[in-house]
Amino acid sequence: MKYSERKSIIQNKKALFDYEILEELDVGIILFGPEVKSLRAGQANLKGSYVTLHSGRPILVGAHIAEYTRNTNKKIDPKRERELLLSKKEILHLSQKIKEMGATLIVKEILSVGNLFKARLALAKGRKKWQKKQVLKERDLSREVRKFY
């Protein structure tokens, strides 16, 4: 696999429905060995995960990476908080946007880039119930149009 080749491992499909995506950013994740093996096997869930800025450090909260079954070392909590790798400039930019717009940082997907794992963060704004219904109507209409053409 080439270094520039990006392969999506896990996607947060619910987030695409619940939030309106404003901006995206790819960042690194600090993981332990067994977590890497679980991700390669596709054993993770991003539903309900988000990113907080705690003491100026971005932390991934609520992501579930299953325990690797063949792990003989110490047990790792599947829902532990994981630190993300961003530059100070990126952190300042994101914190300003969050304060200005009242937006949320969510994890849209986890990518495999060569032997590294990256998280695709999205600066997003939550949708209201009527907006979600409107999105469903638009999807149904586009599905019907594709059916006839």
Short mmCIF file of C-alpha atoms in Angstrom, two decimals, residues 6-99:
data_model
loop_
_atom_site.label_atom_id
_atom_site.label_comp_id
_atom_site.label_asym_id
_atom_site.label_seq_id
_atom_site.Cartn_x
_atom_site.Cartn_y
_atom_site.Cartn_z
CA ARG A 6 -6.14 6.45 2.00
CA LYS A 7 -8.54 3.67 2.89
CA SER A 8 -11.62 4.26 5.02
CA ILE A 9 -11.73 1.76 7.91
CA ILE A 10 -14.71 2.94 10.00
CA GLN A 11 -17.40 5.51 9.13
CA ASN A 12 -19.76 7.42 11.38
CA LYS A 13 -22.86 7.35 9.15
CA LYS A 14 -25.20 8.58 11.89
CA ALA A 15 -23.17 11.79 12.21
CA LEU A 16 -23.75 12.62 8.55
CA PHE A 17 -27.48 12.52 9.23
CA ASP A 18 -27.50 14.28 12.62
CA TYR A 19 -25.06 17.08 11.73
CA GLU A 20 -24.44 19.56 8.93
CA ILE A 21 -20.74 19.35 8.05
CA LEU A 22 -19.03 22.76 7.82
CA GLU A 23 -15.33 21.89 7.64
CA GLU A 24 -13.12 18.75 7.64
CA LEU A 25 -9.62 18.01 8.89
CA ASP A 26 -7.45 14.86 9.01
CA VAL A 27 -5.53 14.30 12.26
CA GLY A 28 -3.45 11.55 13.85
CA ILE A 29 -4.61 9.36 16.74
CA ILE A 30 -2.51 8.00 19.61
CA LEU A 31 -3.32 4.27 19.88
CA PHE A 32 -1.95 1.20 21.67
CA GLY A 33 -0.89 -1.92 19.74
CA PRO A 34 -4.01 -4.04 20.36
CA GLU A 35 -6.21 -1.09 19.33
CA VAL A 36 -4.39 -0.90 16.00
CA LYS A 37 -5.06 -4.59 15.37
CA SER A 38 -8.74 -4.17 16.25
CA LEU A 39 -9.02 -1.22 13.85
CA ARG A 40 -7.39 -3.22 11.06
CA ALA A 41 -10.04 -5.91 11.67
CA GLY A 42 -12.75 -3.23 11.50
CA GLN A 43 -13.88 -3.72 15.09
CA ALA A 44 -14.76 -0.16 16.09
CA ASN A 45 -17.80 2.05 16.44
CA LEU A 46 -17.85 5.85 16.20
CA LYS A 47 -21.54 6.35 16.98
CA GLY A 48 -21.89 9.07 19.60
CA SER A 49 -18.20 10.00 19.55
CA TYR A 50 -17.01 13.60 19.63
CA VAL A 51 -13.87 15.64 20.30
CA THR A 52 -13.32 17.96 23.26
CA LEU A 53 -10.53 20.44 23.85
CA HIS A 54 -9.28 19.70 27.37
CA SER A 55 -6.46 21.99 28.57
CA GLY A 56 -5.68 22.87 24.95
CA ARG A 57 -5.39 19.22 23.93
CA PRO A 58 -7.91 17.57 21.60
CA ILE A 59 -9.33 14.35 23.06
CA LEU A 60 -11.55 11.81 21.32
CA VAL A 61 -14.43 10.79 23.61
CA GLY A 62 -16.96 8.00 23.15
CA ALA A 63 -15.28 6.03 20.36
CA HIS A 64 -15.47 2.28 20.97
CA ILE A 65 -12.51 0.22 19.72
CA ALA A 66 -13.13 -3.40 20.67
CA GLU A 67 -10.59 -5.38 22.67
CA TYR A 68 -8.29 -7.44 20.48
CA THR A 69 -9.15 -11.08 21.18
CA ARG A 70 -5.55 -12.35 21.14
CA ASN A 71 -4.20 -9.65 23.43
CA THR A 72 -2.28 -11.24 26.32
CA ASN A 73 -1.00 -8.00 27.84
CA LYS A 74 -2.94 -5.71 30.16
CA LYS A 75 -6.56 -5.02 29.29
CA ILE A 76 -7.37 -1.72 27.60
CA ASP A 77 -10.71 0.01 28.13
CA PRO A 78 -12.54 -0.01 24.74
CA LYS A 79 -14.16 3.38 25.45
CA ARG A 80 -11.07 5.15 26.80
CA GLU A 81 -10.33 8.74 25.81
CA ARG A 82 -7.74 8.96 23.04
CA GLU A 83 -5.52 11.95 22.37
CA LEU A 84 -5.45 13.42 18.86
CA LEU A 85 -2.43 14.95 17.14
CA LEU A 86 -2.97 18.53 15.95
CA SER A 87 -0.68 21.53 15.67
CA LYS A 88 -1.22 24.54 17.96
CA LYS A 89 -2.36 26.57 14.97
CA GLU A 90 -5.04 24.00 14.10
CA ILE A 91 -6.20 23.79 17.72
CA LEU A 92 -6.56 27.59 17.94
CA HIS A 93 -8.45 27.70 14.65
CA LEU A 94 -10.88 24.97 15.73
CA SER A 95 -11.46 26.44 19.20
CA GLN A 96 -12.27 29.84 17.65
CA LYS A 97 -14.74 28.27 15.22
CA ILE A 98 -16.41 26.30 18.02
CA LYS A 99 -16.87 29.44 20.15
#
